[in-house]
Amino acid sequence: MEKLVQYNKEAFIRMLRRQGIRDESVLKAMATVPREKFVGINLLEFAYDDSPLPIEEGQTISQPYIVALMTGALMLKPGDRVLEVGTGSGYAAAVLAEIAAEVYTIERHQSLAHQASVRLKELKYNNVHVLCGDGTLGWPENAPYDGIVVAAGGPEAPRSLIEQLTVGGRLVIPIGPSTREQTLLRITRINNNEVEFEELGAVRFVPLIGEEGWREIEEEIKPKLKTVSIAKPAPLSDLIEKSAIHIPSIDTVDLSGLMKRIGDARVVLLGEATHGTAEFYDMRARITKELIQHKGFRFVAVEADWPDAAQIDHFVRETRMEPTEEPTFARFPTWMWANMQVLEFVKWLRNYNKQFSSPDKAVGFFGLDLYSLYSSINSVINYLEEVDPELAAIARKRYGCLTPWEADPATYGAVALTGKHKGCEQEVVEMLNTLMRKRLDYAAQDGRRFLDALSNARLVKNAEQYYRIMYEGSSESWNFRDQHMFDTLKNLLDFHGPGSRAVVWEHNSHIGDAAATEMGARGEINVGNLCRKHFGDDAYLIGFGTHHGTVAAASDWGAPMEIKIVRPSHPESYERLCHDSGLNAFMLPLVDQKQRVVKELLRPRLERAIGVIYRPETEVASHYFNASLPLQFNEYIWFDETRAVDALGPEAGIGMPETFPFGL
Ligand code: SAM
């Protein structure tokens, strides 16, 4: 359903005029093309803002002013034929099609090319022709062109494009020595051998990637180092730029250096600065695949409930699935795990696991969190029904103590605190002890299934306590929860045997060392901190961050998921330093404290944390805290502009999560 948003096109055109756009045919085209049809439904209200907006594949729809400027620079006449490189959303192609006779446009991402082509057809732009391919080579079959416009920044003007201009034809293209800065040029073909160059101003575009552009994995994509004056120290953002390892794309970035830095670590903890950013999930998946394939990591443990993750574990190892009464990942916030990014990884893992002769050797997937009190109770009872029906009846009775609070377990804690109810501690502890005593019998039948039942019984015991101490203070319950997650991780490592190795996916606030943040001052611990204490150098902690973009989050606990705009980072924050480096995406090792960049980053600064709730209106108070980045993490991974995860839950309206991950 389309949102009802009022657009003020007159104000939009006035804004373009104020910025110096004078060409009436361009202004008319800009007023005619419905920009709202080219942006995502969640960005509709920004459709006529003068800013670039995120589209799929990590790309952008260009800023309206830039589209108008470049279109004007082409000096088009009716009847002209134009080539555009970088179709993106198809918006600029539509603007060109309002003026020129025929528009040919090329996009390297298949999904974008397809979407733009469908969209332009629906809008009846029958004079636009879309091709998926490398636009740096042009589209020779339809050459020559009166104008060629390139919507991505390259190292130089591609020769193929100049050759496809008519004599007198204009090529408008951003050119720069690095992927972070360009000058917009108009190159006019004077005759068969000569061209004329004019500079139109400084601009910043996404990189032009192709045979006559930047090569995706080449070193040259890393910006060239600047000369640093000795008298005046280089700003910290410049040091970051020099020390960072550029990520040209998540799929192709060379991770061999990262693998060396991780070395023989037994646990690799991968964070996230929000619970709803696609790039964080995709990059964690990429690193995890590498750790599994090249370093034999045995399982992935995530910030999810044990019973939900167990469903994924069964799916990826193709083992027998226990019947569940509740749908998987149905509890708020569903999008944290029921999303396309996780689904892609889960499908990959299932496929990878096919090589193993037995499911016991396959790579597992587990949940560390403790919010699943009642589904864990059900899992224990279901297990016992099969292996020991008499004990199942006892379990039913003992766990029955907790039944009255199923709808809202937090009220259990409140009631227990009043002393009017004796509480259920004794029952849940006894149940766990009984299961432990039966370990030898049960584990001999099926070790994995016993692990599952025991973990659920442990979870019930800890969740019961968690809900009681919730009222003692937030630090107490926070510490208790993180201790539970750490203990679960350790139990899993023990189960998988000496030398087994684990990847952990949790929020930065759990995996970055709490002692290096203001949490430490409040006496709070976390999984990262406990891992460092226990594993020492065998724990490698990687934090993630972003400057701006979109994120999946709710406004209140239990409220519906929204796609929210992430505000540009605070001027005093680590994020702003990373943004000012000018790099789109990078890895920054933080281990070597003799290194200048690491030394300078040590002084605590603000850092942003967005959880399942994001309140941009009170951002500083709600989402920033003080931390020392190099003490918090061994390495930091940066994505300047990010986008929301593709949720599969009720938000997507496609019947998830009942079917996740098995139905797709
Ligand atoms: N004109 C677009 C619009 O109105 O939405 C915005 C284009 S976006 C700034 C740049 C686009 O160039 C991206 O979609 C990117 O994938 C594409 N691109 C980069 N290198 C390319 C190449 N060699 N050939 C074709 N497209 C390329």
XYZ file of C-alpha atoms in Angstrom, residues 3-646:
644
model
C 1.790 5.948 1.790
C -0.095 9.202 1.388
C 2.612 11.811 1.063
C 2.072 15.320 -0.275
C 4.755 16.496 -2.667
C 5.470 20.155 -3.223
C 6.897 20.191 -6.726
C 6.849 23.968 -6.971
C 9.139 24.230 -3.972
C 11.311 21.521 -5.545
C 11.745 23.540 -8.766
C 12.318 26.765 -6.792
C 15.071 24.975 -4.887
C 16.731 23.904 -8.172
C 16.483 27.453 -9.564
C 18.068 28.841 -6.381
C 20.981 26.482 -6.894
C 21.591 27.866 -10.360
C 19.676 25.514 -12.670
C 18.420 27.842 -15.418
C 17.794 25.571 -18.428
C 13.990 25.591 -18.804
C 13.868 22.224 -20.616
C 15.759 20.638 -17.699
C 13.505 22.278 -15.090
C 10.431 21.099 -17.010
C 11.778 17.548 -17.134
C 12.586 17.636 -13.406
C 9.042 18.852 -12.677
C 7.513 16.128 -14.841
C 9.334 12.969 -13.705
C 7.726 11.473 -10.575
C 10.829 10.913 -8.406
C 8.692 9.165 -5.796
C 8.265 6.236 -8.210
C 12.028 5.623 -8.141
C 12.643 5.521 -4.378
C 11.746 2.808 -1.859
C 8.333 3.041 -0.243
C 9.901 3.886 3.089
C 11.739 6.855 1.699
C 8.745 8.422 -0.015
C 8.676 11.470 2.201
C 12.225 12.302 1.135
C 11.554 11.901 -2.593
C 11.788 15.630 -3.285
C 14.543 16.437 -0.800
C 17.741 17.547 -2.436
C 19.747 14.530 -1.331
C 20.866 11.195 -2.721
C 18.900 8.261 -1.297
C 19.873 4.621 -0.847
C 18.633 2.057 -3.381
C 19.319 -1.670 -3.649
C 22.830 -3.137 -4.088
C 24.312 -0.448 -1.833
C 23.899 2.142 -4.601
C 22.160 5.533 -4.612
C 19.655 7.508 -6.606
C 21.526 10.733 -7.327
C 20.746 14.068 -5.704
C 18.184 15.987 -7.841
C 20.472 19.009 -8.197
C 23.257 16.806 -9.601
C 20.860 15.118 -12.046
C 19.696 18.557 -13.228
C 23.277 19.855 -13.451
C 24.517 16.889 -15.494
C 21.468 16.873 -17.762
C 21.971 20.585 -18.418
C 25.678 20.050 -19.077
C 24.801 17.655 -21.907
C 23.146 20.575 -23.787
C 20.541 18.266 -25.314
C 18.222 19.136 -28.165
C 15.005 17.342 -29.079
C 15.913 14.520 -31.439
C 19.250 13.787 -29.664
C 20.362 10.283 -28.747
C 21.871 9.821 -25.288
C 23.795 7.101 -23.488
C 23.728 6.931 -19.685
C 26.156 4.773 -17.674
C 24.816 3.809 -14.226
C 21.038 3.373 -14.529
C 20.609 2.855 -10.774
C 16.932 3.467 -10.076
C 16.249 4.707 -13.645
C 15.354 8.225 -12.405
C 17.997 10.162 -14.350
C 17.192 8.108 -17.471
C 13.570 9.277 -17.203
C 14.700 12.905 -16.877
C 16.875 12.491 -19.995
C 13.994 10.817 -21.824
C 11.836 13.915 -21.290
C 14.259 15.903 -23.473
C 16.080 13.515 -25.822
C 14.585 11.284 -28.516
C 16.209 8.018 -27.426
C 17.978 7.124 -24.169
C 20.225 4.074 -23.854
C 21.209 3.260 -20.293
C 23.560 0.612 -18.863
C 23.702 -0.772 -15.309
C 26.172 -3.361 -13.996
C 23.837 -4.806 -11.339
C 21.304 -7.159 -12.902
C 18.693 -6.558 -10.179
C 18.849 -2.766 -10.606
C 18.758 -2.981 -14.418
C 15.727 -5.243 -14.284
C 13.871 -3.136 -11.743
C 14.568 0.107 -13.631
C 13.458 -1.408 -16.917
C 10.128 -2.594 -15.450
C 9.579 0.742 -13.728
C 10.324 2.816 -16.846
C 7.979 0.664 -18.929
C 5.203 1.100 -16.373
C 5.724 4.853 -16.544
C 5.527 4.638 -20.372
C 9.060 5.797 -21.063
C 9.131 3.807 -24.268
C 12.168 5.710 -25.548
C 14.442 4.324 -22.788
C 16.402 1.121 -23.452
C 18.077 -0.607 -20.488
C 21.050 -2.966 -20.729
C 22.823 -4.886 -17.959
C 26.584 -4.777 -18.485
C 29.806 -2.846 -18.122
C 28.988 0.703 -19.167
C 32.641 1.754 -19.362
C 32.683 -0.024 -22.730
C 29.605 1.878 -23.923
C 26.899 0.375 -26.138
C 28.577 0.383 -29.579
C 25.589 -1.124 -31.426
C 23.599 2.083 -30.987
C 26.507 4.578 -31.252
C 27.183 7.385 -32.012
C 25.552 9.437 -29.267
C 25.045 13.193 -29.050
C 25.523 13.005 -25.299
C 26.924 10.462 -22.826
C 26.481 10.887 -19.087
C 28.234 8.741 -16.495
C 26.625 8.568 -13.039
C 29.613 6.982 -11.248
C 33.154 8.253 -10.638
C 36.048 6.773 -12.628
C 39.842 7.228 -12.677
C 39.741 8.648 -16.229
C 37.397 9.104 -19.163
C 36.888 5.682 -20.800
C 38.297 5.735 -24.327
C 35.384 3.597 -25.584
C 32.923 6.272 -24.516
C 34.792 9.105 -26.227
C 34.909 7.009 -29.403
C 31.126 6.546 -29.294
C 30.423 10.324 -29.335
C 29.334 12.134 -32.496
C 31.641 14.956 -33.564
C 30.404 17.819 -31.380
C 28.990 15.265 -28.862
C 29.439 15.810 -25.091
C 30.558 13.337 -22.423
C 29.726 14.411 -18.844
C 31.632 12.332 -16.302
C 33.024 12.571 -12.746
C 36.767 11.821 -12.762
C 39.102 11.622 -9.781
C 42.375 10.129 -8.546
C 40.539 8.095 -5.914
C 37.079 6.701 -5.298
C 36.322 9.415 -2.748
C 36.593 12.626 -4.719
C 35.952 13.630 -8.303
C 35.703 16.631 -10.579
C 32.754 16.750 -12.929
C 34.068 17.146 -16.486
C 32.430 17.943 -19.801
C 34.469 16.489 -22.644
C 33.440 17.636 -26.122
C 34.593 15.780 -29.208
C 35.975 18.435 -31.592
C 36.862 16.086 -34.450
C 38.025 12.507 -34.902
C 41.294 13.122 -33.011
C 40.644 15.957 -30.572
C 38.573 16.585 -27.471
C 38.074 19.628 -25.286
C 37.811 19.462 -21.457
C 35.839 21.770 -19.145
C 35.659 21.466 -15.342
C 32.174 21.846 -13.862
C 32.972 21.498 -10.136
C 33.757 19.040 -7.329
C 31.382 16.105 -6.860
C 31.232 12.786 -5.033
C 29.870 9.661 -6.731
C 29.896 5.921 -6.110
C 32.773 4.249 -8.010
C 32.552 3.419 -11.706
C 33.534 -0.224 -11.714
C 34.489 -1.882 -14.968
C 37.132 -2.604 -17.562
C 37.813 1.067 -18.248
C 36.951 2.222 -14.713
C 38.088 1.061 -11.273
C 38.823 -2.609 -10.876
C 36.798 -3.921 -7.972
C 39.574 -5.676 -6.097
C 42.562 -3.657 -7.176
C 44.692 -1.812 -4.690
C 44.275 1.357 -6.724
C 40.759 1.628 -5.374
C 42.377 2.489 -2.061
C 42.781 6.255 -2.094
C 46.312 7.465 -2.676
C 48.162 8.623 0.436
C 48.404 12.344 0.948
C 51.691 14.092 1.802
C 51.615 14.922 5.491
C 53.175 18.140 6.687
C 55.478 17.606 9.672
C 54.716 20.932 11.307
C 50.972 20.329 11.359
C 49.881 16.847 12.446
C 47.521 15.116 10.056
C 43.927 14.970 11.229
C 42.958 11.649 12.747
C 40.553 10.949 9.894
C 43.523 11.092 7.484
C 45.385 8.595 9.649
C 42.348 6.329 9.531
C 42.251 6.649 5.751
C 45.908 5.619 5.506
C 45.706 2.720 7.907
C 42.376 1.271 6.821
C 42.017 -1.658 4.460
C 39.435 -0.685 1.870
C 36.401 -2.918 1.235
C 35.471 -2.486 -2.441
C 32.522 -4.838 -2.046
C 31.473 -7.371 0.571
C 31.448 -10.198 -1.972
C 34.885 -9.593 -3.407
C 36.987 -8.098 -0.606
C 40.147 -10.102 -0.006
C 39.962 -11.434 3.569
C 43.324 -13.189 3.657
C 44.822 -10.367 5.782
C 41.946 -10.564 8.248
C 42.361 -14.345 8.451
C 46.045 -13.835 9.338
C 45.148 -11.318 12.024
C 42.588 -13.719 13.495
C 45.293 -16.405 13.509
C 44.492 -19.285 15.834
C 41.794 -17.479 17.833
C 39.249 -19.906 19.252
C 36.356 -17.502 19.295
C 35.728 -14.741 16.782
C 33.057 -12.290 17.899
C 31.359 -10.277 15.166
C 29.360 -7.260 16.306
C 26.872 -4.833 14.820
C 26.078 -1.216 15.643
C 22.350 -1.786 15.038
C 20.061 -4.800 15.004
C 18.718 -4.014 11.550
C 21.483 -3.191 9.044
C 21.946 -5.370 5.963
C 25.663 -4.674 5.491
C 26.494 -5.855 9.009
C 24.752 -9.184 8.426
C 26.248 -9.626 4.954
C 29.789 -8.890 6.104
C 29.451 -11.181 9.119
C 28.208 -13.913 6.797
C 31.162 -13.361 4.450
C 33.719 -13.539 7.301
C 31.959 -16.531 8.861
C 32.023 -18.491 5.594
C 35.758 -17.869 5.359
C 36.299 -19.002 8.971
C 34.288 -22.167 8.387
C 35.890 -23.015 5.043
C 39.501 -22.150 5.797
C 39.839 -22.467 9.547
C 37.411 -25.238 10.405
C 35.136 -23.235 12.702
C 32.558 -25.668 14.073
C 29.513 -23.547 14.861
C 27.886 -20.142 14.805
C 26.323 -18.844 18.040
C 24.007 -15.859 17.823
C 22.044 -13.443 19.990
C 18.802 -15.383 19.527
C 16.692 -17.718 21.605
C 17.946 -21.270 21.863
C 14.755 -23.009 20.613
C 14.452 -20.714 17.558
C 18.092 -21.145 16.605
C 17.689 -24.911 17.141
C 15.213 -24.939 14.245
C 17.869 -23.399 12.014
C 20.411 -25.862 13.362
C 18.184 -28.781 12.335
C 17.686 -27.193 8.946
C 21.379 -26.614 8.184
C 22.445 -30.038 9.407
C 19.391 -31.769 7.898
C 18.535 -33.607 11.091
C 15.159 -34.573 12.448
C 13.094 -31.577 13.374
C 11.252 -31.479 16.692
C 7.635 -30.399 16.426
C 7.225 -26.893 17.812
C 4.042 -25.393 19.103
C 5.116 -21.873 18.354
C 6.286 -20.442 15.057
C 10.024 -19.831 14.856
C 11.341 -16.292 15.408
C 7.835 -15.040 16.130
C 8.818 -13.028 19.194
C 9.582 -9.307 18.883
C 11.967 -8.299 17.262
C 11.354 -10.812 14.474
C 13.459 -9.004 11.849
C 16.656 -9.580 13.838
C 16.852 -13.144 12.542
C 13.940 -13.562 10.114
C 15.525 -11.549 7.340
C 16.821 -12.153 3.827
C 20.442 -11.678 4.847
C 20.254 -14.447 7.473
C 18.261 -16.654 5.114
C 20.975 -16.395 2.452
C 23.611 -17.420 4.979
C 21.497 -20.269 6.343
C 20.954 -21.620 2.822
C 24.675 -21.450 2.159
C 25.429 -23.303 5.399
C 22.975 -26.087 4.607
C 24.582 -26.523 1.230
C 28.099 -26.436 2.695
C 27.137 -29.097 5.245
C 26.123 -31.563 2.538
C 29.758 -32.667 2.195
C 29.812 -34.225 5.688
C 29.115 -37.915 6.113
C 27.234 -37.372 9.385
C 25.225 -34.437 10.786
C 27.437 -34.567 13.882
C 30.350 -33.344 11.797
C 28.336 -30.563 10.175
C 28.629 -26.905 11.200
C 25.932 -25.993 13.745
C 23.878 -22.896 14.523
C 22.908 -22.032 18.113
C 21.165 -19.324 20.120
C 22.746 -17.845 23.250
C 19.926 -15.723 24.641
C 17.559 -16.461 27.516
C 14.189 -14.974 26.637
C 12.503 -18.229 25.615
C 11.302 -19.380 29.029
C 8.103 -21.057 27.864
C 9.257 -22.499 24.554
C 12.266 -23.933 26.388
C 9.917 -25.537 28.928
C 7.993 -27.096 26.051
C 11.194 -28.358 24.445
C 12.295 -30.102 27.657
C 8.876 -31.723 28.097
C 8.696 -32.835 24.449
C 12.121 -34.428 24.755
C 11.219 -36.261 27.945
C 7.920 -37.477 26.485
C 10.034 -39.443 24.047
C 12.902 -40.680 26.202
C 11.297 -40.918 29.660
C 7.511 -40.314 29.852
C 7.489 -40.676 33.653
C 9.978 -37.891 34.050
C 7.998 -35.851 31.506
C 5.020 -35.969 33.879
C 7.227 -34.741 36.744
C 8.614 -31.955 34.533
C 5.107 -30.868 33.620
C 4.258 -30.562 37.302
C 7.426 -28.731 38.283
C 7.329 -26.306 35.370
C 3.604 -25.856 35.983
C 4.644 -23.512 38.785
C 5.496 -20.914 36.126
C 2.373 -21.351 33.978
C 0.317 -18.455 35.383
C 2.750 -15.901 33.984
C 3.133 -17.268 30.486
C 1.544 -14.193 28.898
C 3.995 -11.832 30.607
C 6.937 -13.470 32.393
C 8.125 -10.110 33.760
C 5.132 -10.050 36.146
C 6.399 -13.316 37.629
C 9.445 -11.437 38.912
C 7.286 -8.703 40.392
C 5.019 -11.217 42.172
C 7.944 -13.274 43.482
C 9.488 -10.089 44.876
C 6.414 -9.286 46.988
C 6.930 -12.519 48.916
C 3.249 -13.417 48.391
C 4.311 -16.178 46.048
C 7.081 -18.575 47.026
C 8.559 -18.478 43.533
C 9.568 -21.414 41.333
C 13.314 -21.457 41.844
C 13.376 -24.783 43.622
C 11.324 -26.490 40.888
C 13.450 -25.312 37.965
C 16.724 -26.060 39.755
C 15.517 -29.552 40.640
C 14.509 -30.180 37.047
C 17.936 -29.190 35.779
C 19.673 -31.324 38.416
C 17.530 -34.315 37.516
C 18.474 -33.992 33.868
C 22.172 -33.635 34.740
C 21.993 -36.816 36.786
C 20.564 -38.628 33.764
C 23.308 -37.307 31.499
C 25.060 -40.621 30.968
C 21.858 -42.513 30.085
C 20.332 -39.924 27.828
C 23.471 -38.654 26.121
C 24.371 -42.208 25.144
C 21.132 -42.398 23.124
C 21.586 -39.130 21.250
C 24.191 -36.635 22.449
C 22.913 -33.731 20.337
C 19.325 -34.086 21.456
C 20.448 -34.304 25.061
C 22.522 -31.117 24.575
C 19.368 -29.425 23.317
C 17.238 -30.564 26.271
C 19.898 -29.734 28.848
C 20.480 -26.292 27.344
C 16.762 -25.596 27.481
C 16.558 -26.761 31.106
C 19.503 -24.517 31.963
C 17.822 -21.672 30.141
C 14.591 -22.178 32.123
C 16.546 -22.077 35.373
C 18.398 -18.911 34.363
C 15.342 -17.201 32.867
C 13.433 -17.798 36.109
C 16.227 -16.078 38.001
C 16.558 -13.368 35.345
C 12.922 -12.329 35.733
C 13.338 -12.182 39.511
C 16.466 -10.032 39.467
C 15.086 -7.767 36.738
C 13.655 -5.664 39.534
C 16.958 -5.382 41.376
C 18.428 -3.098 38.718
C 19.310 -3.010 35.059
C 23.019 -3.721 35.624
C 22.260 -6.887 37.581
C 19.940 -8.317 34.948
C 22.271 -7.217 32.119
C 25.211 -9.003 33.769
C 23.154 -12.077 34.440
C 22.029 -12.275 30.813
C 25.551 -11.853 29.413
C 26.939 -14.376 31.879
C 24.278 -16.828 30.644
C 25.252 -16.181 27.015
C 28.931 -16.669 27.794
C 28.269 -19.880 29.771
C 26.163 -21.225 26.901
C 28.995 -20.480 24.482
C 31.457 -22.283 26.729
C 29.163 -25.274 27.106
C 28.896 -25.454 23.334
C 32.668 -25.350 22.926
C 32.999 -28.104 25.525
C 30.394 -30.156 23.715
C 32.252 -29.798 20.403
C 35.492 -30.920 22.015
C 38.969 -29.542 22.717
C 40.211 -27.150 20.069
C 36.749 -26.518 18.614
C 36.210 -22.949 17.407
C 33.164 -20.685 17.353
C 31.914 -17.559 15.579
C 29.591 -15.355 17.625
C 27.131 -12.831 16.138
C 25.860 -10.301 18.650
C 25.400 -6.569 19.029
C 28.562 -4.485 19.629
C 27.308 -3.851 23.172
C 27.640 -7.583 23.919
C 30.786 -8.441 21.998
C 32.919 -5.283 22.494
C 34.785 -5.404 25.804
C 32.483 -3.675 28.339
C 35.530 -2.670 30.429
C 36.500 -0.219 27.655
C 33.155 1.584 27.726
C 31.072 3.464 30.267
C 29.312 0.150 30.947
C 32.476 -0.911 32.767
C 32.219 2.086 35.090
C 28.680 0.979 35.965
C 30.023 -2.442 36.916
C 28.628 -4.138 33.820
C 30.242 -7.093 32.122
C 29.452 -8.636 28.748
C 30.254 -11.574 26.486
C 33.288 -9.814 24.928
C 34.707 -8.992 28.318
C 34.183 -12.540 29.645
C 35.696 -14.016 26.455
C 38.806 -11.868 26.830
C 39.169 -12.908 30.467
C 38.723 -16.565 29.630
C 40.388 -16.951 26.226
C 42.902 -14.067 26.310
C 44.409 -13.558 22.840
C 42.354 -16.473 21.565
C 39.319 -14.183 21.433
C 39.157 -11.784 18.458
C 36.533 -9.035 18.822
C 35.326 -7.165 15.732
C 33.048 -4.129 16.041
C 30.979 -2.619 13.231
C 29.868 0.969 12.565
C 28.066 3.272 10.145
C 27.557 6.982 9.479
C 24.067 7.143 7.963
C 21.464 5.335 5.866
C 18.395 3.354 6.832
C 17.793 0.792 9.566
C 15.043 -1.635 10.572
C 13.958 -0.740 14.104
C 10.884 -0.036 16.218
C 9.948 3.128 18.119
C 9.024 1.229 21.295
C 9.435 -2.255 22.674
C 6.883 -4.495 20.940
C 5.910 -1.787 18.425
C 5.891 -2.534 14.680
C 9.150 -2.515 12.744
C 9.791 0.589 10.653
C 12.495 1.503 8.179
C 14.040 4.505 9.850
C 16.558 6.991 8.576
C 19.828 6.806 10.522
C 20.937 10.349 11.266
C 24.439 11.399 10.224
C 26.823 10.643 13.070
C 27.583 13.034 15.938
C 30.498 15.457 15.247
C 32.347 14.254 18.375
C 31.961 10.551 17.678
C 34.230 7.782 16.392
C 31.724 7.398 13.599
C 32.330 10.963 12.417
C 36.094 10.371 12.343
C 35.527 7.303 10.171
C 33.136 9.211 7.926
C 35.649 12.036 7.500
C 38.204 9.523 6.235
C 36.187 9.627 3.023
C 36.251 5.845 2.615
C 33.005 4.029 1.889
C 33.877 0.810 3.668
C 36.957 -0.509 5.428
C 38.553 -2.761 8.041
C 40.735 -1.078 10.663
C 42.961 -3.337 12.808
C 43.259 -1.882 16.332
C 45.575 -4.333 18.045
C 48.950 -2.647 17.636
C 48.946 0.087 20.251
C 52.301 1.389 19.020
C 50.642 2.376 15.763
C 49.871 6.104 15.666
C 46.280 5.769 14.547
C 45.558 3.310 17.359
C 47.285 5.534 19.939
C 45.240 8.535 18.862
C 41.993 6.614 18.841
C 42.526 5.475 22.442
C 41.129 8.662 24.011
C 37.457 7.855 24.765
C 34.883 9.380 22.465
C 31.205 8.992 21.731
C 30.077 5.821 19.977
C 26.589 5.067 18.660
C 24.539 1.973 19.495
C 21.149 1.357 17.894
C 19.282 -1.664 19.194
C 15.850 -2.935 18.228
C 14.544 0.489 19.198
C 15.770 3.640 17.478
C 14.722 7.096 18.625
C 16.463 9.603 16.381
C 14.679 12.497 18.094
C 16.588 11.852 21.331
C 19.593 10.309 19.679
C 22.423 11.623 21.841
C 20.798 10.649 25.129
C 19.370 7.342 23.903
C 22.041 6.012 21.573
C 25.483 7.426 22.330
C 27.865 6.307 25.045
C 31.567 6.803 25.784
C 34.096 4.179 24.793
C 37.719 3.671 23.836
C 37.454 1.938 20.471
C 40.900 0.239 20.405
C 40.360 -1.199 23.887
C 36.849 -2.307 23.056
C 37.610 -4.180 19.831
C 40.551 -5.888 18.109
C 39.296 -4.573 14.793
C 36.596 -2.220 13.478
C 34.623 -2.623 10.268
C 33.063 0.441 8.692
C 30.257 1.005 6.195
C 29.693 4.700 5.663
C 26.220 4.347 4.196
C 24.039 1.393 5.123
C 20.532 0.117 4.516
C 17.888 -1.741 6.474
C 17.736 -5.544 6.464
C 15.070 -7.115 4.242
